[in-house]
Amino acid sequence: MNRPVHPVTFLLVASPLLFSRHVLTPAHAAETGTTTVTPSATAQSPAKPAPVKAVTATRDEHIIVTAHLDKQRASLQPSTGASVYHFTRADIERIPGGDNAPLNAVLLQAPGVAQDSYGQIHIRGDHNEVQFRLDGVALPEGLSVFGQTLMTRFAHSMSLTTGALPSEYGFLQAGVIDITTKNGTSDSGGNASIYGGARDYFFPSLQYGGHSGKWDYFATADFVHNRVGIENPTPDFNAIHDLSNQYHFLGHLRYTADENTRISFIAGVSNAQYELPNNPGQQRQFANPSFLNSALSQQVYGSVDSASLHEQQKEITDFGMLSLQKEMGKISLQTSAIARYSSLGYSPDPLGDLVYNGIAQHAQRSVFSSGNQTDLTWRAAPKHTVRFGFQAYVERTISKSDATVYTQSGTDDDGNAEFNGLTQSIHDGTGRTGWIYGLYAQDEWRPFKNLTINYGLRFDGVDEYTHSKQVSPRINIVWTPWRGGTFHAGYSRYFTPPPFELVGGTQLNKYANTSGAPPNFQNTMVKAERDHYFDAGFAQEILPHWHASFDAYVKLARNMIDEGQFGSPIILSAFNYKRGQVNGYEVTTDYSRGPFTVYGNFSWSRAIGKNIVSAQWNMAPDDLAYISNHWVHVDHDQRWTASAGGSYTAFRKTGHPLRLSATMVYGSGLREDSVIPNGASVPQYVTFNLGLVQSFDNLFHTSFLKRTELRLDVTNLFDRRYMLRSGSGIGVGAPQYGLRRTILTGISQRF
């Protein structure tokens, strides 16, 4: 687990063709829920063997055809020269929590992935430039801040691809997370689960899949209720006002017309409601002598406490994708139509937000994206595989806000604004339609048996709030000088459009002479980022079952995109550093044999930027002046990151295996302000998680009920208090602390 591998090896490991060879055995069928006819089942009907054989042949043929098409789909988007970290179904189940664990908790076990608040992750020193794909099809960006739109239980397996990416990957390129969704072939049968425990945690889920004839179907749904929706702003064991209710759904339907044609449809829904936790004992941010002595001040300050505020946020995401896959001799094709709707709404505490921040703002944002992704592979010659394709999305974003602010009555002797306690309402709203597009072509050339050279070009463009284009050359070289050893090196030119939904058209002049006025009124439009990315590394099998790898990278950026949370609404806003530099290295190792697995990785990274050149109104003038002439750490920069884990399965050859697993995450700390912006880091931390799973095959001795699992998981085993954010830093809105010790239990039943 978690090691970069040669692309050919990756395809062989990840291919469902390898999995299909196992599902045909009765022993594995009992574990996966795949229906298999065994000799003992046919012995009861000796007079009519033909129908049983026909059913067996039909099912076996379906599995073989599905595996063939899955293998060809994977070949459409190879990762030649990039670093790939693969999570198999077994790897996911070994993480404490398994399918119940948040997706970011699984990804934190990969090297170069740093933890942040609101469930965010940072890959190789970038902010949110993470691309999610379902079965190779990219999802357009959305607005989710707190929630996990894509749940771990959606995944049969997944991979994280980083480094100098081949030309088929565009737009978001810090890391590509490709989720192979569960389907009715690899995950047939049903599973019902109830999971919960501390902090009102209640997490029921249900899934079912199967296939009939040429049809293949799968669906899963869950509901999450807890009081840990958002990080606690205090180090206390429980947060104040942190209730969360969420539900998620994923449906997958496929029709395999023949061995060369398949149509698939995936639809998903995520709906989440959050309370924003309160931070007691806060000083009023909106305070001036004139207002403090006003009648309104005397009226409200006795009844408004920062521990009793009632702020809420709702996030909705719906998506669907319809894909056609076709094999035509030497040509493989997949074309997909994609649609995604995402919205975010913030409801303030009408009086509390006004008193503490000087503005109470109802904020709504939404984005609707639709488009097409087409990928084609042409096996032109034994040594040349040519690939080309395109992506194009039309997007519509709408932003609305209704704010209540105080009216400025004048200034004091020092030039500071004074307010008379009178309020006014301000409505602000914008909407825009735009599109992004990308074309690519590349050739995978194998001049020698142990040498692969992948070279190509991309052409990307954006016509939204900003208008720009770029031609991007890319080349990767993979050399296998000896058995078990692989070297790779690559260069990629990147073009990253700014996130359309996070670029606001706020009319700042409306807030002039009010308590909602920004620190300054400079508001240059956010630009597209342009990078030179270099990556090199090697992987080696040291001994049988023991692997290790090393990877190093450098990114030189122009108009480097960063994001921050400014103001009370938890809505990220994008801005640019004119120049940016990111560099680092990663070391990984893993060992797996029999019932025992262990892995570990650590990484070093540095991400710095200079001169903020867009959305400047979010920054304090003093910070802008300093950053214009000095390099500073970006707020999500973390120098050292490490993770490790292991598992042991006892009684694995019996009908009641017992699995013990543990994971560890270490971080040297994200940035905070010192005498200069982002000049220090929060304290380092390390946390441990523990999982225990007891399984029983056919516990109830019925043909309908199959494997039963009892689960015990402990998050932050040693109850360490650790800080993710201190509340200071560029674009850091409030302090956030990691989750204290949480004990959860569950039971799941396959049928």
Tab-separated table of C-alpha atoms in Angstrom, residues 378-699:
chain	number	residue	atom	x	y	z
A	378	TRP	CA	-4.918	4.109	-30.479
A	379	ARG	CA	-2.461	1.221	-30.327
A	380	ALA	CA	-0.744	2.406	-33.473
A	381	ALA	CA	2.288	0.096	-33.392
A	382	PRO	CA	3.966	-2.365	-31.020
A	383	LYS	CA	6.172	0.436	-29.655
A	384	HIS	CA	3.735	3.344	-29.900
A	385	THR	CA	0.454	3.952	-28.090
A	386	VAL	CA	-1.164	7.254	-29.052
A	387	ARG	CA	-3.743	8.940	-26.835
A	388	PHE	CA	-5.771	12.080	-27.338
A	389	GLY	CA	-8.949	13.645	-26.046
A	390	PHE	CA	-10.584	16.733	-24.610
A	391	GLN	CA	-12.540	18.180	-21.688
A	392	ALA	CA	-14.989	21.091	-21.890
A	393	TYR	CA	-17.333	22.466	-19.230
A	394	VAL	CA	-19.893	25.261	-19.288
A	395	GLU	CA	-20.398	26.736	-15.816
A	396	ARG	CA	-22.891	29.126	-14.252
A	397	THR	CA	-22.173	30.640	-10.840
A	398	ILE	CA	-24.445	32.847	-8.748
A	399	SER	CA	-23.487	34.739	-5.591
A	400	LYS	CA	-25.947	36.631	-3.392
A	401	SER	CA	-25.708	38.241	0.020
A	402	ASP	CA	-27.914	40.330	2.289
A	403	ALA	CA	-25.974	42.118	4.989
A	404	THR	CA	-26.825	44.281	7.987
A	405	VAL	CA	-24.096	46.766	8.944
A	406	TYR	CA	-23.605	49.852	11.094
A	407	THR	CA	-23.470	53.255	9.436
A	408	GLN	CA	-20.318	55.282	9.911
A	409	SER	CA	-20.978	58.643	11.517
A	410	GLY	CA	-17.449	60.083	11.314
A	411	THR	CA	-13.885	59.559	12.475
A	412	ASP	CA	-12.048	60.171	15.723
A	413	ASP	CA	-8.872	62.230	16.203
A	414	ASP	CA	-6.727	59.284	15.085
A	415	GLY	CA	-8.722	58.779	11.896
A	416	ASN	CA	-10.543	55.677	13.109
A	417	ALA	CA	-14.156	55.206	12.022
A	418	GLU	CA	-16.944	55.978	14.479
A	419	PHE	CA	-20.482	54.603	14.340
A	420	ASN	CA	-23.714	55.865	15.881
A	421	GLY	CA	-25.363	52.454	16.301
A	422	LEU	CA	-27.793	52.907	13.392
A	423	THR	CA	-27.940	49.982	10.945
A	424	GLN	CA	-28.527	49.666	7.225
A	425	SER	CA	-29.146	46.746	4.874
A	426	ILE	CA	-27.000	46.005	1.810
A	427	HIS	CA	-27.903	43.573	-0.963
A	428	ASP	CA	-25.178	42.332	-3.274
A	429	GLY	CA	-25.540	39.803	-6.067
A	430	THR	CA	-23.678	38.679	-9.165
A	431	GLY	CA	-24.012	35.910	-11.724
A	432	ARG	CA	-21.845	34.835	-14.614
A	433	THR	CA	-21.614	32.065	-17.197
A	434	GLY	CA	-18.266	30.868	-18.507
A	435	TRP	CA	-16.419	27.818	-19.731
A	436	ILE	CA	-13.112	26.000	-19.467
A	437	TYR	CA	-11.682	23.589	-21.998
A	438	GLY	CA	-8.632	21.451	-22.656
A	439	LEU	CA	-7.272	19.314	-25.509
A	440	TYR	CA	-4.393	16.851	-25.367
A	441	ALA	CA	-2.364	14.449	-27.487
A	442	GLN	CA	0.465	12.165	-26.407
A	443	ASP	CA	2.537	9.216	-27.516
A	444	GLU	CA	3.743	6.448	-25.227
A	445	TRP	CA	6.897	5.201	-26.929
A	446	ARG	CA	8.804	2.088	-25.853
A	447	PRO	CA	12.127	2.207	-27.736
A	448	PHE	CA	13.477	-0.605	-25.553
A	449	LYS	CA	11.869	-3.260	-23.405
A	450	ASN	CA	12.854	-1.543	-20.165
A	451	LEU	CA	12.438	2.090	-21.277
A	452	THR	CA	9.233	4.085	-21.769
A	453	ILE	CA	9.041	7.690	-22.948
A	454	ASN	CA	5.704	9.459	-22.779
A	455	TYR	CA	5.553	12.884	-24.417
A	456	GLY	CA	2.657	15.107	-25.351
A	457	LEU	CA	0.985	18.514	-25.465
A	458	ARG	CA	-2.048	20.110	-23.818
A	459	PHE	CA	-3.943	23.204	-24.841
A	460	ASP	CA	-6.083	24.718	-22.073
A	461	GLY	CA	-8.245	27.798	-21.909
A	462	VAL	CA	-10.597	29.604	-19.561
A	463	ASP	CA	-13.248	32.221	-20.371
A	464	GLU	CA	-14.920	33.082	-17.072
A	465	TYR	CA	-13.987	35.994	-14.815
A	466	THR	CA	-10.512	35.714	-16.319
A	467	HIS	CA	-9.624	34.960	-19.948
A	468	SER	CA	-6.389	33.135	-20.770
A	469	LYS	CA	-4.930	30.178	-22.648
A	470	GLN	CA	-1.774	28.082	-22.658
A	471	VAL	CA	0.006	25.333	-24.614
A	472	SER	CA	1.682	22.927	-22.176
A	473	PRO	CA	4.399	20.425	-23.190
A	474	ARG	CA	4.942	17.357	-21.003
A	475	ILE	CA	7.421	14.505	-20.999
A	476	ASN	CA	8.017	11.543	-18.695
A	477	ILE	CA	10.708	8.858	-18.803
A	478	VAL	CA	10.478	5.516	-16.989
A	479	TRP	CA	13.488	3.178	-16.898
A	480	THR	CA	13.605	-0.276	-15.315
A	481	PRO	CA	17.330	-1.170	-15.250
A	482	TRP	CA	16.895	-4.338	-13.206
A	483	ARG	CA	14.142	-6.483	-11.817
A	484	GLY	CA	12.263	-4.738	-9.035
A	485	GLY	CA	13.840	-1.309	-9.636
A	486	THR	CA	12.229	1.619	-11.490
A	487	PHE	CA	13.516	5.153	-12.124
A	488	HIS	CA	11.327	7.963	-13.397
A	489	ALA	CA	11.803	11.613	-14.292
A	490	GLY	CA	9.435	14.125	-15.827
A	491	TYR	CA	8.604	17.721	-16.664
A	492	SER	CA	5.101	19.153	-16.970
A	493	ARG	CA	3.890	22.611	-17.844
A	494	TYR	CA	0.687	23.295	-15.896
A	495	PHE	CA	-2.211	25.685	-16.410
A	496	THR	CA	-4.717	25.989	-13.541
A	497	PRO	CA	-7.831	28.157	-13.994
A	498	PRO	CA	-8.986	29.957	-10.836
A	499	PRO	CA	-11.956	28.244	-9.154
A	500	PHE	CA	-14.943	29.933	-10.815
A	501	GLU	CA	-17.229	29.463	-7.821
A	502	LEU	CA	-14.715	31.065	-5.407
A	503	VAL	CA	-14.065	34.196	-7.450
A	504	GLY	CA	-16.624	36.735	-6.287
A	505	GLY	CA	-17.896	39.829	-8.014
A	506	THR	CA	-18.414	41.727	-4.752
A	507	GLN	CA	-19.261	45.412	-5.240
A	508	LEU	CA	-17.024	46.847	-2.547
A	509	ASN	CA	-18.240	50.420	-2.918
A	510	LYS	CA	-21.586	49.401	-1.371
A	511	TYR	CA	-19.822	48.808	1.940
A	512	ALA	CA	-17.949	52.120	2.020
A	513	ASN	CA	-18.508	54.163	5.198
A	514	THR	CA	-20.018	51.202	7.062
A	515	SER	CA	-18.775	48.685	9.620
A	516	GLY	CA	-18.608	46.143	6.777
A	517	ALA	CA	-16.003	48.117	4.815
A	518	PRO	CA	-12.985	46.004	3.755
A	519	PRO	CA	-9.423	46.861	4.881
A	520	ASN	CA	-8.838	48.332	1.409
A	521	PHE	CA	-10.730	48.650	-1.858
A	522	GLN	CA	-8.174	47.112	-4.216
A	523	ASN	CA	-9.724	44.166	-6.072
A	524	THR	CA	-7.731	42.917	-9.059
A	525	MET	CA	-9.309	39.885	-10.767
A	526	VAL	CA	-7.903	36.444	-9.892
A	527	LYS	CA	-5.723	35.005	-12.666
A	528	ALA	CA	-4.933	31.520	-13.946
A	529	GLU	CA	-1.850	29.867	-12.456
A	530	ARG	CA	1.026	28.801	-14.731
A	531	ASP	CA	3.668	26.348	-13.491
A	532	HIS	CA	6.865	24.582	-14.428
A	533	TYR	CA	6.839	21.234	-12.577
A	534	PHE	CA	9.833	18.869	-12.276
A	535	ASP	CA	9.732	15.438	-10.650
A	536	ALA	CA	12.142	12.513	-10.321
A	537	GLY	CA	12.397	9.401	-8.184
A	538	PHE	CA	12.880	5.665	-7.966
A	539	ALA	CA	11.197	2.619	-6.450
A	540	GLN	CA	12.842	-0.649	-5.444
A	541	GLU	CA	11.749	-4.031	-4.142
A	542	ILE	CA	14.363	-4.509	-1.406
A	543	LEU	CA	13.291	-8.030	-0.454
A	544	PRO	CA	10.272	-10.112	-1.414
A	545	HIS	CA	7.161	-8.291	-0.117
A	546	TRP	CA	9.230	-5.252	0.996
A	547	HIS	CA	9.212	-2.116	-1.157
A	548	ALA	CA	10.625	1.392	-0.781
A	549	SER	CA	10.646	4.539	-2.895
A	550	PHE	CA	11.971	8.092	-2.997
A	551	ASP	CA	10.555	11.044	-4.920
A	552	ALA	CA	11.563	14.716	-5.225
A	553	TYR	CA	9.779	17.610	-6.889
A	554	VAL	CA	10.046	21.326	-7.661
A	555	LYS	CA	7.271	23.680	-8.791
A	556	LEU	CA	7.964	27.192	-10.083
A	557	ALA	CA	4.703	29.124	-10.255
A	558	ARG	CA	3.491	32.355	-11.761
A	559	ASN	CA	0.247	33.759	-10.313
A	560	MET	CA	0.144	30.937	-7.757
A	561	ILE	CA	-3.425	30.408	-6.537
A	562	ASP	CA	-4.161	30.269	-2.824
A	563	GLU	CA	-7.444	30.294	-0.917
A	564	GLY	CA	-8.540	31.692	2.411
A	565	GLN	CA	-11.566	32.219	4.608
A	566	PHE	CA	-12.265	35.919	5.134
A	567	GLY	CA	-15.228	37.041	7.236
A	568	SER	CA	-17.912	35.101	9.062
A	569	PRO	CA	-19.391	33.023	6.197
A	570	ILE	CA	-17.268	29.897	5.833
A	571	ILE	CA	-16.763	30.458	2.120
A	572	LEU	CA	-13.256	30.222	0.696
A	573	SER	CA	-12.008	33.041	-1.530
A	574	ALA	CA	-9.228	32.732	-4.100
A	575	PHE	CA	-6.269	35.067	-4.634
A	576	ASN	CA	-2.880	35.010	-6.394
A	577	TYR	CA	0.740	35.347	-5.378
A	578	LYS	CA	2.611	36.793	-8.357
A	579	ARG	CA	5.413	34.265	-7.797
A	580	GLY	CA	5.414	30.945	-5.994
A	581	GLN	CA	7.844	28.135	-5.253
A	582	VAL	CA	7.081	24.663	-3.931
A	583	ASN	CA	9.649	21.919	-3.455
A	584	GLY	CA	9.991	18.791	-1.405
A	585	TYR	CA	10.648	15.087	-1.243
A	586	GLU	CA	8.890	11.923	-0.088
A	587	VAL	CA	10.074	8.551	1.237
A	588	THR	CA	7.749	5.553	1.454
A	589	THR	CA	8.081	1.916	2.430
A	590	ASP	CA	5.738	-1.022	2.957
A	591	TYR	CA	5.830	-4.703	3.790
A	592	SER	CA	3.015	-7.197	3.432
A	593	ARG	CA	2.975	-10.936	3.890
A	594	GLY	CA	0.260	-13.276	5.007
A	595	PRO	CA	-1.759	-11.828	7.882
A	596	PHE	CA	0.679	-8.941	8.506
A	597	THR	CA	0.991	-5.563	6.743
A	598	VAL	CA	2.915	-2.454	7.711
A	599	TYR	CA	3.736	0.787	5.904
A	600	GLY	CA	5.239	4.175	6.632
A	601	ASN	CA	6.079	7.370	4.821
A	602	PHE	CA	7.322	10.849	5.525
A	603	SER	CA	7.720	13.983	3.447
A	604	TRP	CA	9.389	17.371	3.615
A	605	SER	CA	7.872	20.336	1.813
A	606	ARG	CA	8.260	24.093	1.505
A	607	ALA	CA	5.697	26.364	-0.180
A	608	ILE	CA	6.345	30.119	-0.394
A	609	GLY	CA	4.839	33.028	-2.271
A	610	LYS	CA	5.590	36.669	-2.999
A	611	ASN	CA	3.444	39.701	-3.860
A	612	ILE	CA	-0.343	39.230	-3.663
A	613	VAL	CA	-1.731	40.562	-6.956
A	614	SER	CA	-5.480	39.806	-6.808
A	615	ALA	CA	-8.426	40.039	-4.382
A	616	GLN	CA	-6.268	42.360	-2.273
A	617	TRP	CA	-9.281	43.762	-0.393
A	618	ASN	CA	-9.244	40.703	1.845
A	619	MET	CA	-5.796	41.582	3.247
A	620	ALA	CA	-4.607	44.137	5.751
A	621	PRO	CA	-2.610	46.947	4.084
A	622	ASP	CA	0.446	46.262	6.260
A	623	ASP	CA	0.465	42.592	5.210
A	624	LEU	CA	0.130	43.534	1.540
A	625	ALA	CA	3.029	45.975	1.793
A	626	TYR	CA	5.306	43.392	3.424
A	627	ILE	CA	4.413	40.531	1.052
A	628	SER	CA	4.933	42.737	-2.016
A	629	ASN	CA	8.700	42.735	-1.354
A	630	HIS	CA	9.281	39.573	0.699
A	631	TRP	CA	8.796	35.847	0.283
A	632	VAL	CA	6.387	34.397	2.865
A	633	HIS	CA	5.201	30.910	3.689
A	634	VAL	CA	1.713	30.205	2.406
A	635	ASP	CA	-0.758	29.472	5.186
A	636	HIS	CA	-1.047	25.751	4.329
A	637	ASP	CA	2.708	25.141	4.263
A	638	GLN	CA	3.749	22.284	6.573
A	639	ARG	CA	7.426	21.407	6.682
A	640	TRP	CA	7.215	17.787	7.888
A	641	THR	CA	4.374	15.307	7.366
A	642	ALA	CA	4.373	11.601	8.172
A	643	SER	CA	1.958	8.711	8.383
A	644	ALA	CA	2.227	5.022	9.181
A	645	GLY	CA	0.034	2.039	9.805
A	646	GLY	CA	-0.196	-1.671	10.118
A	647	SER	CA	-2.591	-4.536	10.608
A	648	TYR	CA	-2.619	-8.147	11.720
A	649	THR	CA	-5.350	-10.682	11.043
A	650	ALA	CA	-5.656	-13.591	13.448
A	651	PHE	CA	-7.623	-16.752	12.645
A	652	ARG	CA	-7.736	-15.619	9.016
A	653	LYS	CA	-8.181	-19.157	7.686
A	654	THR	CA	-11.212	-19.769	9.864
A	655	GLY	CA	-14.771	-18.518	9.679
A	656	HIS	CA	-14.158	-15.945	12.416
A	657	PRO	CA	-11.068	-13.829	11.548
A	658	LEU	CA	-10.052	-11.031	13.921
A	659	ARG	CA	-8.267	-7.970	12.497
A	660	LEU	CA	-6.346	-5.408	14.537
A	661	SER	CA	-5.212	-2.252	12.725
A	662	ALA	CA	-3.614	1.052	13.682
A	663	THR	CA	-2.652	4.275	11.900
A	664	MET	CA	-0.559	7.310	12.824
A	665	VAL	CA	-0.475	10.869	11.461
A	666	TYR	CA	2.249	13.409	12.270
A	667	GLY	CA	2.385	17.077	11.288
A	668	SER	CA	4.960	19.731	12.141
A	669	GLY	CA	2.192	22.361	12.035
A	670	LEU	CA	0.581	24.717	9.544
A	671	ARG	CA	1.463	28.414	9.509
A	672	GLU	CA	0.384	31.274	11.763
A	673	ASP	CA	1.404	34.920	12.048
A	674	SER	CA	4.419	36.114	13.993
A	675	VAL	CA	5.835	39.606	13.585
A	676	ILE	CA	5.463	38.915	9.865
A	677	PRO	CA	2.581	37.243	7.981
A	678	ASN	CA	2.687	33.437	8.273
A	679	GLY	CA	6.048	33.758	9.998
A	680	ALA	CA	5.547	30.919	12.503
A	681	SER	CA	3.877	27.538	12.719
A	682	VAL	CA	1.468	26.023	15.205
A	683	PRO	CA	2.905	23.290	17.483
A	684	GLN	CA	3.678	19.874	16.033
A	685	TYR	CA	1.348	16.978	16.768
A	686	VAL	CA	0.978	13.227	16.396
A	687	THR	CA	-2.199	11.166	16.670
A	688	PHE	CA	-2.916	7.437	16.701
A	689	ASN	CA	-6.064	5.610	15.649
A	690	LEU	CA	-6.973	2.025	16.462
A	691	GLY	CA	-9.417	-0.394	14.846
A	692	LEU	CA	-10.630	-3.861	15.844
A	693	VAL	CA	-12.911	-5.936	13.598
A	694	GLN	CA	-14.310	-9.379	14.472
A	695	SER	CA	-15.944	-11.205	11.570
A	696	PHE	CA	-18.218	-14.237	11.540
A	697	ASP	CA	-19.110	-16.199	8.426
A	698	ASN	CA	-22.740	-17.350	8.472
A	699	LEU	CA	-23.184	-16.520	12.142
